[in-house]
Amino acid sequence: MAVTIGVLGLQGDFALHLRSLRNLGVESGMVRSPEELNPCDGLILPGGESTTFINLLKKTGMFEALASFGKKGALMGTCAGMITLSKTVVRGGIETLGLIDISVERNAYGRQVDSFTGPVVVDALPGDPEFEGVFIRAPKICSMGGDVRALGRAGKDIVMARNRNVLVMTFHPELTDDTRIHNYFVKEMAGKR
Ligand code: GLN
């Protein structure tokens, strides 16, 4: 089945997600309005700045559109995109979509090591489970509800998780040439609704 994947293009590094999807040969397009979301089987929320995302989602009517899309449609969030999809932000007080039952802490690695790369182990990937994790002012997943399962770990930290239709990660797979995580989202989630 051919699937169409949108990438939220209001702010942040959406262009590189489109590149990953193009490299996989997946039909894709930028989404900036509820109308552009309609034909999509799945949507990726990129990294950027979560407070800015929330403001722009509200201004464009996309906050409500995503809340309703997220009841069935497949969603993937990286970094700020993950924060936007989460249920709670600890010490945050920012309103989020609450489409995946996780609590997150923003900028959780502090200033000293605010950006780094390191190995992530993702057992759900075919072949070598190791994936290069690019972390940029990354959040941490602090807790997860019962319908959420861990998919990726970096040391002791859970850095990738999913529920039925929402996939999140604290790192940036679109900054590598490795398309296996995008492929997982397209095939195992957006393609199996
Ligand atoms: N620190 C950003 C935030 O809190 C996320 C950074 C990123 O998306 N790379 O929203």
PDB file of C-alpha atoms and ligand atoms in Angstrom:
ATOM      1  CA  MET A   1       0.000   0.000   0.000  1.00  0.00           C
ATOM      2  CA  ALA A   2       1.361   3.422  -0.938  1.00  0.00           C
ATOM      3  CA  VAL A   3       1.433   5.779   2.004  1.00  0.00           C
ATOM      4  CA  THR A   4       1.769   9.547   2.099  1.00  0.00           C
ATOM      5  CA  ILE A   5       3.816  11.050   4.896  1.00  0.00           C
ATOM      6  CA  GLY A   6       3.681  14.713   5.824  1.00  0.00           C
ATOM      7  CA  VAL A   7       6.366  16.646   7.648  1.00  0.00           C
ATOM      8  CA  LEU A   8       5.215  19.521   9.837  1.00  0.00           C
ATOM      9  CA  GLY A   9       6.846  22.535   8.199  1.00  0.00           C
ATOM     10  CA  LEU A  10       6.074  25.372  10.588  1.00  0.00           C
ATOM     11  CA  GLN A  11       9.571  25.601  12.095  1.00  0.00           C
ATOM     12  CA  GLY A  12      12.693  23.515  12.725  1.00  0.00           C
ATOM     13  CA  ASP A  13      14.558  20.973  10.594  1.00  0.00           C
ATOM     14  CA  PHE A  14      11.700  19.644   8.456  1.00  0.00           C
ATOM     15  CA  ALA A  15      13.754  19.689   5.222  1.00  0.00           C
ATOM     16  CA  LEU A  16      16.028  16.876   6.371  1.00  0.00           C
ATOM     17  CA  HIS A  17      13.078  14.631   7.240  1.00  0.00           C
ATOM     18  CA  LEU A  18      11.752  15.205   3.713  1.00  0.00           C
ATOM     19  CA  ARG A  19      15.178  14.179   2.400  1.00  0.00           C
ATOM     20  CA  SER A  20      15.098  10.929   4.422  1.00  0.00           C
ATOM     21  CA  LEU A  21      11.607  10.134   3.099  1.00  0.00           C
ATOM     22  CA  ARG A  22      12.652  10.946  -0.486  1.00  0.00           C
ATOM     23  CA  ASN A  23      15.667   8.653  -0.090  1.00  0.00           C
ATOM     24  CA  LEU A  24      13.248   5.877   0.872  1.00  0.00           C
ATOM     25  CA  GLY A  25      11.083   6.621  -2.166  1.00  0.00           C
ATOM     26  CA  VAL A  26       8.127   7.532   0.056  1.00  0.00           C
ATOM     27  CA  GLU A  27       5.562  10.054  -1.143  1.00  0.00           C
ATOM     28  CA  SER A  28       5.909  13.049   1.153  1.00  0.00           C
ATOM     29  CA  GLY A  29       5.159  16.731   1.518  1.00  0.00           C
ATOM     30  CA  MET A  30       5.339  19.635   3.872  1.00  0.00           C
ATOM     31  CA  VAL A  31       2.286  20.230   6.099  1.00  0.00           C
ATOM     32  CA  ARG A  32       1.468  23.710   7.398  1.00  0.00           C
ATOM     33  CA  SER A  33      -2.318  23.649   7.610  1.00  0.00           C
ATOM     34  CA  PRO A  34      -5.168  21.266   8.494  1.00  0.00           C
ATOM     35  CA  GLU A  35      -5.976  20.995   4.736  1.00  0.00           C
ATOM     36  CA  GLU A  36      -2.460  19.756   3.983  1.00  0.00           C
ATOM     37  CA  LEU A  37      -2.767  17.182   6.775  1.00  0.00           C
ATOM     38  CA  ASN A  38      -5.912  15.602   5.280  1.00  0.00           C
ATOM     39  CA  PRO A  39      -4.290  13.325   2.662  1.00  0.00           C
ATOM     40  CA  CYS A  40      -1.552  12.101   5.034  1.00  0.00           C
ATOM     41  CA  ASP A  41      -1.341   8.614   6.536  1.00  0.00           C
ATOM     42  CA  GLY A  42       1.379   9.784   8.879  1.00  0.00           C
ATOM     43  CA  LEU A  43       3.011  12.999  10.034  1.00  0.00           C
ATOM     44  CA  ILE A  44       6.499  13.733  11.342  1.00  0.00           C
ATOM     45  CA  LEU A  45       7.034  16.541  13.846  1.00  0.00           C
ATOM     46  CA  PRO A  46      10.692  17.587  13.538  1.00  0.00           C
ATOM     47  CA  GLY A  47      13.133  19.052  16.018  1.00  0.00           C
ATOM     48  CA  GLY A  48      13.115  22.767  16.663  1.00  0.00           C
ATOM     49  CA  GLU A  49      11.805  24.660  19.658  1.00  0.00           C
ATOM     50  CA  SER A  50       8.788  23.122  21.359  1.00  0.00           C
ATOM     51  CA  THR A  51       7.395  26.369  22.800  1.00  0.00           C
ATOM     52  CA  THR A  52       7.490  27.903  19.312  1.00  0.00           C
ATOM     53  CA  PHE A  53       5.835  24.789  17.862  1.00  0.00           C
ATOM     54  CA  ILE A  54       2.955  25.014  20.320  1.00  0.00           C
ATOM     55  CA  ASN A  55       2.422  28.730  19.576  1.00  0.00           C
ATOM     56  CA  LEU A  56       2.470  28.160  15.813  1.00  0.00           C
ATOM     57  CA  LEU A  57       0.225  25.081  16.046  1.00  0.00           C
ATOM     58  CA  LYS A  58      -2.337  27.152  17.917  1.00  0.00           C
ATOM     59  CA  LYS A  59      -2.152  30.067  15.469  1.00  0.00           C
ATOM     60  CA  THR A  60      -2.649  27.852  12.431  1.00  0.00           C
ATOM     61  CA  GLY A  61      -5.464  25.649  13.729  1.00  0.00           C
ATOM     62  CA  MET A  62      -3.052  22.734  13.620  1.00  0.00           C
ATOM     63  CA  PHE A  63      -3.227  22.068  17.382  1.00  0.00           C
ATOM     64  CA  GLU A  64      -6.847  20.884  17.140  1.00  0.00           C
ATOM     65  CA  ALA A  65      -6.224  19.198  13.763  1.00  0.00           C
ATOM     66  CA  LEU A  66      -3.348  17.171  15.218  1.00  0.00           C
ATOM     67  CA  ALA A  67      -5.278  16.277  18.361  1.00  0.00           C
ATOM     68  CA  SER A  68      -7.949  14.756  16.146  1.00  0.00           C
ATOM     69  CA  PHE A  69      -5.521  13.204  13.586  1.00  0.00           C
ATOM     70  CA  GLY A  70      -3.624  11.591  16.481  1.00  0.00           C
ATOM     71  CA  LYS A  71      -6.609   9.473  17.513  1.00  0.00           C
ATOM     72  CA  LYS A  72      -5.847   7.180  14.557  1.00  0.00           C
ATOM     73  CA  GLY A  73      -3.154   8.609  12.288  1.00  0.00           C
ATOM     74  CA  ALA A  74       0.514   7.698  12.711  1.00  0.00           C
ATOM     75  CA  LEU A  75       2.752  10.347  14.268  1.00  0.00           C
ATOM     76  CA  MET A  76       6.498  10.512  14.736  1.00  0.00           C
ATOM     77  CA  GLY A  77       8.201  13.187  16.827  1.00  0.00           C
ATOM     78  CA  THR A  78      11.910  13.882  17.139  1.00  0.00           C
ATOM     79  CA  CYS A  79      13.236  15.999  20.000  1.00  0.00           C
ATOM     80  CA  ALA A  80      11.021  19.127  20.137  1.00  0.00           C
ATOM     81  CA  GLY A  81       8.477  17.116  18.136  1.00  0.00           C
ATOM     82  CA  MET A  82       8.515  14.481  20.896  1.00  0.00           C
ATOM     83  CA  ILE A  83       8.007  17.158  23.569  1.00  0.00           C
ATOM     84  CA  THR A  84       5.028  18.518  21.594  1.00  0.00           C
ATOM     85  CA  LEU A  85       3.418  15.045  21.447  1.00  0.00           C
ATOM     86  CA  SER A  86       4.098  14.154  25.103  1.00  0.00           C
ATOM     87  CA  LYS A  87       1.594  14.162  27.949  1.00  0.00           C
ATOM     88  CA  THR A  88       3.595  16.145  30.482  1.00  0.00           C
ATOM     89  CA  VAL A  89       6.660  18.364  30.583  1.00  0.00           C
ATOM     90  CA  VAL A  90       8.282  18.251  34.005  1.00  0.00           C
ATOM     91  CA  ARG A  91       8.954  21.689  35.464  1.00  0.00           C
ATOM     92  CA  GLY A  92       7.661  22.986  32.164  1.00  0.00           C
ATOM     93  CA  GLY A  93       4.194  24.320  32.357  1.00  0.00           C
ATOM     94  CA  ILE A  94       3.855  24.150  28.579  1.00  0.00           C
ATOM     95  CA  GLU A  95       0.695  22.830  27.037  1.00  0.00           C
ATOM     96  CA  THR A  96       1.305  19.766  24.880  1.00  0.00           C
ATOM     97  CA  LEU A  97      -0.801  17.482  22.682  1.00  0.00           C
ATOM     98  CA  GLY A  98      -0.762  14.533  25.118  1.00  0.00           C
ATOM     99  CA  LEU A  99      -0.878  11.927  22.369  1.00  0.00           C
ATOM    100  CA  ILE A 100       1.684   9.644  24.011  1.00  0.00           C
ATOM    101  CA  ASP A 101       1.723   8.909  27.744  1.00  0.00           C
ATOM    102  CA  ILE A 102       5.261  10.006  28.596  1.00  0.00           C
ATOM    103  CA  SER A 103       6.639  12.753  30.782  1.00  0.00           C
ATOM    104  CA  VAL A 104       9.700  14.531  29.461  1.00  0.00           C
ATOM    105  CA  GLU A 105      12.286  16.981  30.672  1.00  0.00           C
ATOM    106  CA  ARG A 106      13.494  19.603  28.206  1.00  0.00           C
ATOM    107  CA  ASN A 107      17.211  20.336  27.710  1.00  0.00           C
ATOM    108  CA  ALA A 108      17.905  17.498  30.117  1.00  0.00           C
ATOM    109  CA  TYR A 109      21.610  17.053  29.405  1.00  0.00           C
ATOM    110  CA  GLY A 110      22.468  20.557  30.620  1.00  0.00           C
ATOM    111  CA  ARG A 111      24.761  23.135  29.101  1.00  0.00           C
ATOM    112  CA  GLN A 112      28.057  21.281  29.401  1.00  0.00           C
ATOM    113  CA  VAL A 113      27.058  18.522  27.004  1.00  0.00           C
ATOM    114  CA  ASP A 114      24.091  20.070  25.287  1.00  0.00           C
ATOM    115  CA  SER A 115      24.890  18.425  21.944  1.00  0.00           C
ATOM    116  CA  PHE A 116      26.664  15.127  21.307  1.00  0.00           C
ATOM    117  CA  THR A 117      26.518  11.934  19.308  1.00  0.00           C
ATOM    118  CA  GLY A 118      26.499   8.445  20.762  1.00  0.00           C
ATOM    119  CA  PRO A 119      25.283   4.941  20.013  1.00  0.00           C
ATOM    120  CA  VAL A 120      21.631   4.079  20.442  1.00  0.00           C
ATOM    121  CA  VAL A 121      20.476   0.460  20.531  1.00  0.00           C
ATOM    122  CA  VAL A 122      17.157  -0.052  18.755  1.00  0.00           C
ATOM    123  CA  ASP A 123      16.153  -3.694  18.849  1.00  0.00           C
ATOM    124  CA  ALA A 124      13.206  -3.187  16.512  1.00  0.00           C
ATOM    125  CA  LEU A 125      15.520  -2.377  13.581  1.00  0.00           C
ATOM    126  CA  PRO A 126      16.433  -5.064  11.081  1.00  0.00           C
ATOM    127  CA  GLY A 127      20.068  -6.121  11.093  1.00  0.00           C
ATOM    128  CA  ASP A 128      22.487  -4.247  13.325  1.00  0.00           C
ATOM    129  CA  PRO A 129      20.492  -2.744  16.220  1.00  0.00           C
ATOM    130  CA  GLU A 130      22.987   0.086  16.654  1.00  0.00           C
ATOM    131  CA  PHE A 131      21.993   3.515  15.351  1.00  0.00           C
ATOM    132  CA  GLU A 132      23.999   6.744  15.492  1.00  0.00           C
ATOM    133  CA  GLY A 133      22.203   9.023  17.947  1.00  0.00           C
ATOM    134  CA  VAL A 134      22.598  12.740  17.291  1.00  0.00           C
ATOM    135  CA  PHE A 135      21.422  14.608  20.386  1.00  0.00           C
ATOM    136  CA  ILE A 136      20.916  18.391  20.199  1.00  0.00           C
ATOM    137  CA  ARG A 137      19.760  20.168  23.378  1.00  0.00           C
ATOM    138  CA  ALA A 138      17.910  16.931  23.831  1.00  0.00           C
ATOM    139  CA  PRO A 139      15.080  16.154  26.207  1.00  0.00           C
ATOM    140  CA  LYS A 140      14.877  13.008  28.335  1.00  0.00           C
ATOM    141  CA  ILE A 141      11.949  10.659  28.766  1.00  0.00           C
ATOM    142  CA  CYS A 142      11.355  10.598  32.551  1.00  0.00           C
ATOM    143  CA  SER A 143       8.434   8.172  32.770  1.00  0.00           C
ATOM    144  CA  MET A 144       6.109   6.177  30.527  1.00  0.00           C
ATOM    145  CA  GLY A 145       2.521   4.974  30.890  1.00  0.00           C
ATOM    146  CA  GLY A 146       1.371   1.369  30.483  1.00  0.00           C
ATOM    147  CA  ASP A 147       0.618   1.485  26.757  1.00  0.00           C
ATOM    148  CA  VAL A 148       4.060   2.859  25.883  1.00  0.00           C
ATOM    149  CA  ARG A 149       7.008   0.581  25.177  1.00  0.00           C
ATOM    150  CA  ALA A 150      10.680   1.374  24.983  1.00  0.00           C
ATOM    151  CA  LEU A 151      12.271   0.823  21.571  1.00  0.00           C
ATOM    152  CA  GLY A 152      15.678   2.424  21.932  1.00  0.00           C
ATOM    153  CA  ARG A 153      18.245   2.940  24.656  1.00  0.00           C
ATOM    154  CA  ALA A 154      21.421   4.965  25.026  1.00  0.00           C
ATOM    155  CA  GLY A 155      23.139   3.553  28.100  1.00  0.00           C
ATOM    156  CA  LYS A 156      20.473   3.570  30.812  1.00  0.00           C
ATOM    157  CA  ASP A 157      18.260   6.178  29.165  1.00  0.00           C
ATOM    158  CA  ILE A 158      15.219   5.264  27.117  1.00  0.00           C
ATOM    159  CA  VAL A 159      15.612   7.455  24.023  1.00  0.00           C
ATOM    160  CA  MET A 160      12.951   5.999  21.709  1.00  0.00           C
ATOM    161  CA  ALA A 161       9.455   4.745  22.515  1.00  0.00           C
ATOM    162  CA  ARG A 162       6.050   4.139  20.957  1.00  0.00           C
ATOM    163  CA  ASN A 163       2.440   3.399  21.668  1.00  0.00           C
ATOM    164  CA  ARG A 164      -0.004   2.077  19.057  1.00  0.00           C
ATOM    165  CA  ASN A 165       0.303   4.998  16.631  1.00  0.00           C
ATOM    166  CA  VAL A 166       2.829   7.467  18.060  1.00  0.00           C
ATOM    167  CA  LEU A 167       6.614   7.031  17.795  1.00  0.00           C
ATOM    168  CA  VAL A 168       8.998   9.388  19.590  1.00  0.00           C
ATOM    169  CA  MET A 169      12.725   9.785  19.998  1.00  0.00           C
ATOM    170  CA  THR A 170      14.991  12.235  21.763  1.00  0.00           C
ATOM    171  CA  PHE A 171      17.596  12.215  18.964  1.00  0.00           C
ATOM    172  CA  HIS A 172      17.687  13.149  15.264  1.00  0.00           C
ATOM    173  CA  PRO A 173      17.727  10.263  12.748  1.00  0.00           C
ATOM    174  CA  GLU A 174      17.226  12.768   9.896  1.00  0.00           C
ATOM    175  CA  LEU A 175      20.733  14.133  10.546  1.00  0.00           C
ATOM    176  CA  THR A 176      22.249  10.807   9.466  1.00  0.00           C
ATOM    177  CA  ASP A 177      22.073   8.951   6.142  1.00  0.00           C
ATOM    178  CA  ASP A 178      20.554   5.973   7.953  1.00  0.00           C
ATOM    179  CA  THR A 179      16.871   5.774   6.970  1.00  0.00           C
ATOM    180  CA  ARG A 180      15.940   2.681   9.035  1.00  0.00           C
ATOM    181  CA  ILE A 181      13.952   4.573  11.670  1.00  0.00           C
ATOM    182  CA  HIS A 182      11.970   6.494   9.030  1.00  0.00           C
ATOM    183  CA  ASN A 183      11.417   3.183   7.257  1.00  0.00           C
ATOM    184  CA  TYR A 184      10.155   1.609  10.505  1.00  0.00           C
ATOM    185  CA  PHE A 185       7.673   4.475  10.958  1.00  0.00           C
ATOM    186  CA  VAL A 186       6.424   4.258   7.373  1.00  0.00           C
ATOM    187  CA  LYS A 187       6.129   0.460   7.191  1.00  0.00           C
ATOM    188  CA  GLU A 188       5.239  -0.593  10.720  1.00  0.00           C
ATOM    189  CA  MET A 189       3.049   2.339  11.751  1.00  0.00           C
ATOM    190  CA  ALA A 190       1.739   4.550   8.909  1.00  0.00           C
ATOM    191  CA  GLY A 191       1.334   1.547   6.584  1.00  0.00           C
ATOM    192  CA  LYS A 192      -0.524  -0.576   9.144  1.00  0.00           C
ATOM    193  CA  ARG A 193      -3.354   1.648  10.276  1.00  0.00           C
TER     194      ARG A 193
HETATM  195  N1  GLN B   1      15.550  22.119  23.374  1.00  0.00           N
HETATM  196  C1  GLN B   1      14.480  22.109  22.417  1.00  0.00           C
HETATM  197  C2  GLN B   1      13.129  22.248  23.111  1.00  0.00           C
HETATM  198  O1  GLN B   1      13.047  22.227  24.280  1.00  0.00           O
HETATM  199  C3  GLN B   1      14.521  20.844  21.591  1.00  0.00           C
HETATM  200  C4  GLN B   1      15.779  20.773  20.784  1.00  0.00           C
HETATM  201  C5  GLN B   1      15.657  20.041  19.475  1.00  0.00           C
HETATM  202  O2  GLN B   1      14.565  19.830  18.970  1.00  0.00           O
HETATM  203  N2  GLN B   1      16.772  19.712  18.898  1.00  0.00           N
HETATM  204  O3  GLN B   1      12.129  22.377  22.491  1.00  0.00           O
END
